[in-house]
XYZ file of C-alpha atoms in Angstrom:
536
model
C 68.333 -101.656 -166.216
C 68.534 -103.106 -169.771
C 65.675 -105.565 -169.337
C 63.065 -102.794 -169.331
C 64.593 -100.787 -172.198
C 62.772 -100.517 -175.506
C 64.705 -99.466 -178.592
C 63.431 -98.445 -182.029
C 65.887 -98.979 -184.899
C 65.280 -96.722 -187.933
C 67.309 -97.717 -191.017
C 66.424 -98.339 -194.674
C 68.959 -101.227 -194.933
C 67.282 -104.469 -193.707
C 70.558 -106.280 -193.039
C 71.692 -103.543 -190.663
C 68.355 -103.644 -188.870
C 68.598 -107.433 -188.553
C 72.193 -107.485 -187.291
C 71.560 -104.723 -184.759
C 68.370 -106.444 -183.584
C 70.213 -109.721 -182.974
C 72.989 -108.051 -180.986
C 70.673 -105.878 -178.894
C 68.105 -108.612 -178.170
C 70.920 -110.874 -177.019
C 71.767 -108.147 -174.463
C 68.216 -107.956 -173.083
C 66.773 -105.037 -175.057
C 63.285 -105.065 -176.613
C 63.613 -104.125 -180.292
C 61.334 -102.779 -183.033
C 62.634 -101.918 -186.508
C 61.319 -99.621 -189.271
C 62.776 -98.641 -192.639
C 61.638 -95.015 -193.046
C 61.201 -91.758 -191.198
C 57.413 -91.790 -191.638
C 57.162 -95.248 -190.094
C 59.316 -94.103 -187.187
C 56.988 -91.174 -186.490
C 53.945 -93.480 -186.604
C 55.544 -95.937 -184.178
C 56.504 -93.140 -181.794
C 52.915 -91.938 -181.849
C 51.621 -95.317 -180.673
C 54.455 -96.566 -178.439
C 56.978 -95.265 -175.953
C 60.674 -96.010 -176.393
C 63.692 -95.444 -174.191
C 65.972 -94.921 -177.204
C 65.838 -94.430 -180.961
C 68.770 -95.642 -183.040
C 68.340 -93.811 -186.374
C 70.229 -93.614 -189.631
C 70.838 -89.991 -190.554
C 70.538 -90.727 -194.278
C 66.912 -91.852 -194.592
C 65.516 -91.718 -198.155
C 61.962 -90.457 -197.522
C 62.571 -87.647 -195.063
C 65.250 -85.239 -194.000
C 67.015 -86.784 -191.010
C 66.802 -83.537 -189.024
C 63.027 -83.532 -189.459
C 62.871 -86.989 -187.951
C 65.125 -85.948 -185.077
C 63.074 -82.791 -184.422
C 59.876 -84.830 -184.377
C 61.320 -87.388 -181.981
C 62.690 -84.760 -179.583
C 59.465 -82.734 -179.603
C 56.933 -85.579 -179.439
C 58.965 -87.942 -177.243
C 61.157 -85.770 -174.980
C 61.789 -88.747 -172.666
C 63.395 -90.767 -175.517
C 67.156 -90.737 -176.048
C 68.438 -90.511 -179.651
C 71.650 -91.923 -181.184
C 72.304 -91.441 -184.899
C 74.078 -93.844 -187.231
C 76.064 -92.442 -190.145
C 78.684 -93.390 -192.661
C 77.983 -90.894 -195.403
C 77.132 -87.726 -193.444
C 79.784 -85.215 -192.568
C 81.002 -84.475 -189.081
C 79.271 -81.077 -189.352
C 75.926 -82.811 -189.896
C 76.501 -85.008 -186.866
C 77.503 -82.039 -184.724
C 74.366 -80.185 -185.805
C 72.326 -83.170 -184.656
C 74.091 -83.119 -181.296
C 73.164 -79.476 -180.868
C 69.519 -80.382 -181.330
C 69.670 -82.765 -178.376
C 70.906 -86.048 -179.880
C 72.963 -87.893 -177.273
C 75.719 -89.208 -179.643
C 76.478 -90.495 -183.139
C 78.095 -93.787 -184.245
C 79.777 -94.438 -187.573
C 78.911 -97.466 -189.672
C 80.034 -100.209 -189.650
C 79.408 -100.342 -185.892
C 81.802 -101.552 -183.270
C 79.329 -103.529 -181.193
C 81.127 -103.001 -177.853
C 81.177 -99.261 -178.486
C 77.523 -99.371 -179.550
C 76.411 -101.248 -176.426
C 78.347 -98.903 -174.140
C 76.974 -95.815 -175.901
C 73.395 -97.126 -175.719
C 73.761 -97.866 -171.988
C 75.168 -94.390 -171.340
C 72.474 -92.713 -173.434
C 69.638 -94.491 -171.610
C 71.192 -93.750 -168.218
C 71.777 -90.102 -169.135
C 68.182 -89.680 -170.330
C 66.826 -91.239 -167.126
C 68.971 -88.921 -165.028
C 67.820 -85.998 -167.126
C 64.171 -86.989 -166.652
C 64.624 -87.403 -162.907
C 66.406 -84.062 -162.722
C 63.556 -82.336 -164.560
C 61.011 -83.968 -162.273
C 63.058 -82.960 -159.265
C 63.388 -79.414 -160.569
C 59.652 -79.262 -161.275
C 58.872 -80.461 -157.771
C 61.428 -78.031 -156.385
C 59.810 -75.136 -158.245
C 56.393 -76.186 -157.026
C 57.680 -76.246 -153.478
C 59.135 -72.775 -153.978
C 55.861 -71.420 -155.287
C 53.657 -72.870 -152.536
C 55.933 -71.649 -149.741
C 54.590 -68.784 -147.618
C 58.007 -67.157 -147.549
C 60.003 -65.563 -150.313
C 62.742 -68.050 -151.300
C 66.079 -66.886 -152.708
C 68.928 -69.079 -153.998
C 72.258 -67.339 -154.472
C 75.938 -68.058 -154.918
C 77.902 -65.798 -152.555
C 75.260 -63.135 -153.021
C 74.904 -63.544 -156.799
C 71.286 -64.171 -157.790
C 70.511 -67.664 -159.107
C 66.809 -68.333 -158.591
C 63.814 -67.146 -156.563
C 60.107 -67.829 -156.299
C 57.203 -65.560 -157.204
C 56.795 -64.457 -153.585
C 60.337 -63.041 -153.664
C 59.685 -60.920 -156.757
C 56.340 -59.743 -155.350
C 57.966 -58.855 -152.026
C 60.786 -56.768 -153.489
C 59.092 -55.491 -156.672
C 61.588 -56.812 -159.248
C 61.190 -58.854 -162.446
C 63.379 -61.974 -162.808
C 65.414 -60.576 -165.718
C 66.336 -57.508 -163.642
C 68.234 -59.639 -161.117
C 69.810 -62.377 -163.251
C 73.518 -62.683 -162.449
C 73.550 -59.600 -160.190
C 74.697 -59.122 -156.609
C 71.366 -59.342 -154.845
C 72.265 -57.992 -151.392
C 72.667 -54.249 -152.216
C 69.360 -54.350 -154.126
C 67.229 -55.949 -151.415
C 68.763 -54.928 -148.074
C 69.258 -51.501 -146.474
C 72.859 -50.315 -145.985
C 72.465 -50.727 -142.208
C 71.727 -54.451 -142.624
C 74.279 -55.220 -145.354
C 77.169 -55.878 -142.966
C 75.116 -58.448 -141.046
C 73.952 -60.186 -144.243
C 77.424 -60.312 -145.805
C 78.893 -61.670 -142.580
C 76.349 -64.493 -142.537
C 76.974 -65.309 -146.207
C 80.740 -65.395 -145.682
C 80.452 -67.747 -142.715
C 77.769 -70.002 -144.292
C 75.819 -69.469 -141.109
C 72.666 -71.479 -140.561
C 69.824 -70.042 -138.535
C 67.467 -67.120 -138.276
C 68.140 -63.416 -137.972
C 66.353 -60.103 -138.539
C 67.178 -57.393 -141.061
C 65.527 -54.510 -142.905
C 64.433 -55.190 -146.479
C 64.698 -52.689 -149.332
C 62.143 -52.712 -152.154
C 62.757 -51.532 -155.698
C 60.683 -48.408 -155.023
C 62.936 -47.485 -152.084
C 60.503 -48.403 -149.320
C 61.705 -50.545 -146.430
C 60.173 -53.211 -144.213
C 61.254 -55.507 -141.363
C 62.048 -59.075 -142.373
C 63.121 -62.357 -140.851
C 65.677 -64.476 -142.751
C 66.391 -68.201 -142.340
C 69.461 -69.441 -144.195
C 71.003 -72.785 -145.082
C 73.641 -73.896 -147.630
C 72.635 -76.424 -150.316
C 73.915 -78.013 -153.520
C 72.310 -76.506 -156.580
C 73.235 -77.746 -160.064
C 76.574 -78.972 -158.829
C 77.405 -75.768 -156.961
C 77.301 -74.901 -153.287
C 74.636 -72.232 -152.992
C 72.879 -70.422 -150.197
C 69.130 -70.642 -149.787
C 67.293 -67.966 -147.810
C 63.672 -68.046 -146.694
C 62.516 -64.452 -146.176
C 59.396 -63.420 -144.308
C 57.948 -59.905 -144.172
C 57.357 -59.342 -140.458
C 55.493 -56.037 -140.804
C 52.191 -57.529 -139.684
C 53.827 -59.510 -136.902
C 55.633 -56.424 -135.638
C 52.370 -54.500 -135.772
C 50.605 -57.303 -133.903
C 53.347 -57.297 -131.271
C 53.070 -53.532 -130.931
C 49.278 -53.751 -130.699
C 49.597 -56.456 -128.061
C 52.084 -54.367 -126.104
C 49.809 -51.345 -126.422
C 46.824 -53.362 -125.185
C 48.889 -54.663 -122.267
C 49.862 -51.108 -121.375
C 46.268 -49.951 -121.684
C 45.126 -52.849 -119.515
C 47.786 -52.055 -116.920
C 46.755 -48.394 -117.055
C 43.080 -49.333 -116.689
C 43.871 -51.472 -113.654
C 45.988 -48.701 -112.192
C 43.234 -46.169 -112.830
C 40.719 -48.518 -111.247
C 42.873 -48.863 -108.132
C 43.436 -45.112 -108.026
C 39.720 -44.581 -108.569
C 38.827 -46.686 -105.550
C 41.411 -44.872 -103.471
C 40.456 -41.383 -104.637
C 36.717 -42.082 -104.214
C 37.275 -42.930 -100.566
C 39.688 -40.028 -100.168
C 37.300 -37.547 -101.802
C 34.450 -38.653 -99.530
C 36.538 -38.218 -96.376
C 38.002 -34.903 -97.542
C 34.553 -33.535 -98.335
C 33.477 -34.179 -94.755
C 36.605 -32.476 -93.434
C 36.441 -29.514 -95.814
C 32.807 -28.722 -95.124
C 33.849 -27.115 -91.840
C 36.978 -25.459 -93.240
C 34.971 -23.782 -96.010
C 31.822 -22.817 -94.041
C 33.029 -21.827 -90.555
C 35.407 -19.044 -91.705
C 32.447 -17.411 -93.439
C 30.476 -17.411 -90.180
C 33.434 -16.076 -88.224
C 34.027 -13.259 -90.716
C 30.391 -12.248 -90.369
C 30.983 -11.488 -86.650
C 34.306 -9.719 -87.145
C 34.681 -5.948 -87.455
C 36.087 -4.847 -90.785
C 39.204 -3.536 -89.088
C 39.895 -6.815 -87.248
C 43.398 -8.187 -87.789
C 41.905 -11.711 -87.887
C 39.806 -11.040 -90.966
C 42.624 -11.525 -93.502
C 44.008 -14.779 -92.002
C 40.508 -16.248 -91.799
C 39.748 -15.254 -95.394
C 43.009 -16.926 -96.401
C 41.849 -20.078 -94.629
C 38.578 -19.881 -96.506
C 40.293 -19.481 -99.909
C 42.613 -22.377 -99.134
C 39.603 -24.495 -98.276
C 37.981 -23.569 -101.551
C 41.134 -24.570 -103.435
C 41.187 -27.851 -101.538
C 37.537 -28.368 -102.484
C 38.502 -27.887 -106.142
C 41.158 -30.602 -105.741
C 38.516 -32.885 -104.223
C 36.303 -32.149 -107.222
C 39.153 -33.227 -109.501
C 39.580 -36.391 -107.459
C 35.872 -37.113 -107.859
C 36.141 -36.621 -111.629
C 38.994 -39.121 -111.796
C 37.295 -41.584 -109.462
C 33.734 -41.464 -110.765
C 33.990 -39.958 -114.227
C 31.754 -37.154 -115.403
C 28.050 -37.440 -114.750
C 26.832 -34.078 -115.996
C 24.211 -33.936 -118.727
C 25.770 -33.354 -122.135
C 24.270 -30.731 -124.393
C 24.763 -29.890 -128.048
C 27.302 -27.073 -127.895
C 29.801 -25.250 -130.038
C 33.397 -25.369 -128.887
C 34.143 -21.876 -130.221
C 31.406 -20.427 -128.017
C 32.701 -22.270 -124.948
C 36.244 -21.005 -125.570
C 35.059 -17.422 -126.122
C 33.122 -17.434 -122.855
C 36.004 -19.023 -120.957
C 38.338 -16.241 -122.119
C 36.003 -13.753 -120.376
C 35.998 -15.635 -117.079
C 37.695 -14.633 -113.840
C 39.576 -17.960 -113.877
C 41.190 -17.001 -117.170
C 41.989 -13.495 -115.902
C 43.681 -15.063 -112.861
C 45.779 -17.256 -115.165
C 46.813 -14.225 -117.235
C 47.759 -12.319 -114.089
C 49.820 -15.261 -112.857
C 51.728 -15.559 -116.160
C 51.954 -11.998 -117.551
C 54.941 -12.900 -119.756
C 52.886 -15.313 -121.870
C 50.760 -14.284 -124.828
C 47.648 -16.375 -125.503
C 46.025 -16.184 -128.952
C 43.203 -18.048 -130.673
C 42.662 -19.413 -134.173
C 39.038 -20.521 -134.108
C 37.612 -22.142 -137.234
C 34.615 -20.336 -138.632
C 31.522 -22.551 -139.015
C 32.898 -25.064 -136.535
C 30.677 -28.130 -136.225
C 28.880 -28.894 -132.971
C 29.580 -31.558 -130.366
C 28.046 -33.100 -127.238
C 29.633 -31.966 -123.977
C 29.121 -30.132 -120.683
C 30.345 -26.542 -120.334
C 31.766 -27.130 -116.848
C 33.928 -30.015 -118.015
C 35.135 -28.267 -121.159
C 36.144 -25.315 -118.986
C 38.187 -27.731 -116.884
C 39.839 -29.102 -120.023
C 40.720 -25.591 -121.217
C 41.947 -24.476 -117.800
C 44.224 -27.481 -117.309
C 45.610 -27.433 -120.847
C 46.396 -23.722 -120.624
C 47.946 -24.085 -117.171
C 50.061 -27.016 -118.337
C 51.201 -25.038 -121.397
C 52.004 -21.939 -119.310
C 54.121 -23.948 -116.882
C 56.099 -25.434 -119.811
C 57.243 -21.915 -120.850
C 60.208 -20.758 -118.802
C 60.325 -17.121 -119.927
C 58.404 -15.199 -122.579
C 56.353 -17.392 -124.826
C 53.176 -18.040 -126.781
C 50.177 -20.286 -126.356
C 47.733 -20.787 -129.211
C 44.221 -22.214 -128.939
C 43.079 -23.660 -132.273
C 39.842 -25.286 -133.412
C 39.139 -27.037 -136.693
C 36.862 -29.543 -138.446
C 38.477 -32.647 -139.869
C 37.315 -35.730 -141.747
C 39.635 -38.730 -141.289
C 39.638 -41.506 -143.904
C 42.349 -43.761 -142.465
C 43.186 -44.579 -138.825
C 45.777 -42.216 -137.310
C 48.293 -43.430 -134.779
C 48.839 -40.790 -132.135
C 48.849 -40.976 -128.358
C 45.531 -42.752 -128.982
C 44.520 -44.528 -132.169
C 42.110 -42.194 -133.954
C 39.525 -44.035 -136.021
C 38.046 -42.753 -139.291
C 35.238 -40.264 -138.831
C 34.334 -36.572 -138.530
C 35.860 -34.641 -135.663
C 36.078 -31.241 -134.034
C 39.696 -30.788 -132.966
C 40.835 -28.625 -130.066
C 44.576 -27.915 -130.078
C 46.531 -26.065 -127.409
C 50.076 -25.336 -128.563
C 52.965 -23.843 -126.605
C 56.565 -23.024 -127.493
C 57.933 -24.307 -124.197
C 60.610 -26.885 -123.463
C 58.684 -29.920 -124.718
C 58.169 -33.303 -123.081
C 60.715 -36.055 -122.607
C 59.688 -39.609 -123.646
C 59.364 -40.488 -119.962
C 57.071 -37.532 -119.254
C 55.045 -38.199 -122.408
C 54.377 -41.761 -121.285
C 53.036 -40.624 -117.905
C 51.612 -37.151 -118.583
C 47.988 -38.264 -118.052
C 48.594 -40.364 -114.927
C 46.988 -39.116 -111.693
C 49.453 -37.535 -109.254
C 52.249 -37.490 -111.840
C 53.824 -34.043 -111.959
C 57.199 -32.422 -112.594
C 56.182 -29.570 -110.319
C 56.786 -29.378 -106.590
C 53.946 -31.398 -105.090
C 51.776 -29.352 -102.769
C 53.205 -26.026 -103.869
C 52.761 -25.711 -107.629
C 50.337 -28.536 -108.365
C 48.803 -31.840 -107.420
C 49.427 -33.765 -110.620
C 45.680 -34.140 -111.199
C 45.089 -31.572 -113.964
C 46.037 -33.675 -117.000
C 44.417 -36.758 -115.474
C 41.182 -34.759 -115.274
C 41.598 -33.831 -118.956
C 42.109 -37.488 -119.849
C 39.018 -38.624 -117.929
C 36.779 -35.935 -119.425
C 37.981 -36.677 -122.958
C 37.420 -40.427 -122.503
C 33.968 -39.801 -121.045
C 33.129 -37.914 -124.261
C 34.560 -40.801 -126.328
C 37.239 -38.419 -127.574
C 40.805 -39.177 -128.617
C 44.101 -37.594 -127.585
C 47.274 -36.882 -129.475
C 50.433 -35.187 -128.232
C 53.068 -33.744 -130.581
C 56.193 -32.613 -128.764
C 59.743 -31.530 -129.505
C 62.377 -29.213 -128.100
C 60.437 -26.352 -129.711
C 57.219 -26.953 -127.829
C 54.192 -29.187 -127.422
C 50.750 -29.427 -128.995
C 47.911 -31.227 -127.227
C 45.227 -32.247 -129.720
C 41.797 -33.504 -128.659
C 39.460 -35.104 -131.192
C 35.756 -34.847 -130.369
C 33.042 -36.557 -132.423
C 30.841 -34.056 -134.238
C 27.058 -33.965 -134.196
C 24.712 -32.636 -136.862
C 22.204 -31.650 -134.194
C 21.623 -27.937 -133.713
C 22.374 -25.970 -130.575
C 19.307 -25.272 -128.479
C 18.321 -21.651 -127.959
C 19.195 -21.944 -124.268
C 22.745 -22.941 -125.053
C 23.037 -20.371 -127.830
C 22.372 -17.419 -125.506
C 25.194 -15.137 -124.556
C 24.556 -15.436 -120.823
C 27.031 -13.923 -118.422
C 29.234 -16.471 -116.648
C 28.105 -17.186 -113.092
C 31.390 -16.081 -111.561
C 30.965 -12.622 -113.060
C 27.683 -12.016 -111.292
C 28.793 -13.514 -107.977
C 29.242 -11.276 -104.978
C 32.439 -10.476 -103.143
C 31.722 -12.518 -100.048
C 28.900 -10.342 -98.671
C 25.966 -12.140 -97.051
C 22.581 -10.844 -98.220
C 20.288 -11.939 -95.378
C 17.652 -10.112 -93.387
C 18.302 -9.280 -89.725
C 15.628 -11.617 -88.447
C 17.092 -14.594 -90.390
C 20.649 -14.010 -89.201
C 20.510 -16.100 -86.046
C 18.648 -18.910 -87.814
C 21.219 -19.057 -90.609
C 24.103 -19.039 -88.164
C 22.481 -21.862 -86.226
C 21.881 -24.053 -89.234
C 25.336 -23.363 -90.643
C 26.949 -24.600 -87.440
C 24.761 -27.629 -86.940
C-alpha cells in the first residue's frame, strides 16, 4: 500500500522537512516538500497526492485557508496537521473541517507512521464508499421500480421513482414511519408482519398516495446492510396497468368464448328455424282455411283460432331465432328514436303489454331535439318490446317503468357492460324499480335461452338475446346498472347528422292498426282457387 503513496510536506522549517522526508522515504513513500501555503496550493494544482502533512502555523497564509483549499480542490487527499504552537481548540477546529488528525511537534516517528498509514487507508475507504454510494444511487435511479430502504419501517432512503409514485418530497419522509403513509390500513397488517419476520419474497398490497388515492402494487423485499445497519430494501411496482391488461385479457377471452358460443348457437338455431318454418307453415295457414268453412256458431271455431294464435306466437319465436342466427338484414333508414317510441306506444302490441301488466305504470322522458340515428323500425320495436317486457317481469307488484332518451357526447372511454368509446350517441334507457339482477344473472342476461322464467310458459329466453343482436348489428353499446332498487338498461346508438327523409317523417298509421280481424276479403269466384293454392 505504501509504495504507491505520495505525500506533500508543507512546513516553513527546512530541517523538519528534511527529517520527515528521510523517515518517510525510508518507509517507501514518495515525498515532495514546500515551505509555504501558496507553494502547496500550486503543487496541488499540478499533482495528485494521497496525503498532505502540513504545519498549521505557516507564515504566508492562514492555515485554515490552506486546509480549506486542499479539501475543496483535492477531496481525495487526506490531511494531517503538525503543530506545536497552536491550541487544542485550533486543532479541533481543523478536525471539524475534515482533517484526519493532528500531531504535535517534535514528532514521535512511530506514531507519525501509524497515523499516516491510518489516514491513507481511511481516505481510500472513504473514496471507495463514495464511489459505491454513487453507483448505488445510480442503480436506484435507473431501476424501473420504486426502491425504498427502511429500518423497521423508518424511512432511510428512496429513489426518484418512489417519490413520484407516492407524491412525497424527500424531506417530508425523513426519519418517519413510512408504512402508514404509503399503505392502506387493510394492507398494513401484512406489511408489518413481513417487516417483523424479515421475510424475503414477493407479495401484493394496496398503495396509498399522498393525495389519498390508492393503487395496486407488488412488493419484493430483502434485508441488507446499509451504513453498518441491517435495513430492509423493498422494490415496489405499480401494477395498475398489469391488472388492467389482465382484466382486458380476461374480458377478451370471455368475449371470444361468447362469440364461439353464439356461433354454435347460431348454427343450431339457423337449422332449427328452417325446420320450424316448414312445420309452422301448415299450423298457421290450415286453421284459417278450416275457419272459413265453419259456421260462426261452431264449437270448433274457438279451439281452431287458438291453434292459429299459438302458431303465430311460435312463428314469432322462429323470427327471433332467425335474428339471433343470421343477424338483422333489414335496410337501415335515418330515423328519430323519439318518433319510433311514440308510434310504438300506440301499437296493439303495447296495449297488450299494458293489459297483461295493469299494475305497472309506464312513463316517458324523451329528450327534445333528439339527434337522429340509422336503424330499422321493425328491429327497434323489437328492442322496445323486449326491454319493456323484461322490466315488467322484474316488478313483482306495483311499480314503474321509465323510457328515457338523451343526447350525449363522451370524451373518455366508459366501462360498462360494454366498453363505450368516445363519440356522440343517442341513448335509450329503460328503467324499472323491480328486484334487480344478481351478478350471475347480469353475466348471462343476453345469452340465448337463458331465462329465470318458466321455460315454455312465461318465455323462451330469447328476448334479451334479440336485443343484444340488434344492438350489435347497429354497432351500438350496452350498459346495465342494477341494484336492489331496480335496473336500468342503457343502449348507446351512434348519431347521424343526416336528415330524416319525408317518407320516414310521416305520421303513418301502424300496420297492425289497419289490419282486419281475420276476415277474408275474396270474391266468390276466387274462393275455390285460393283454397286450392293454400292447401297445395
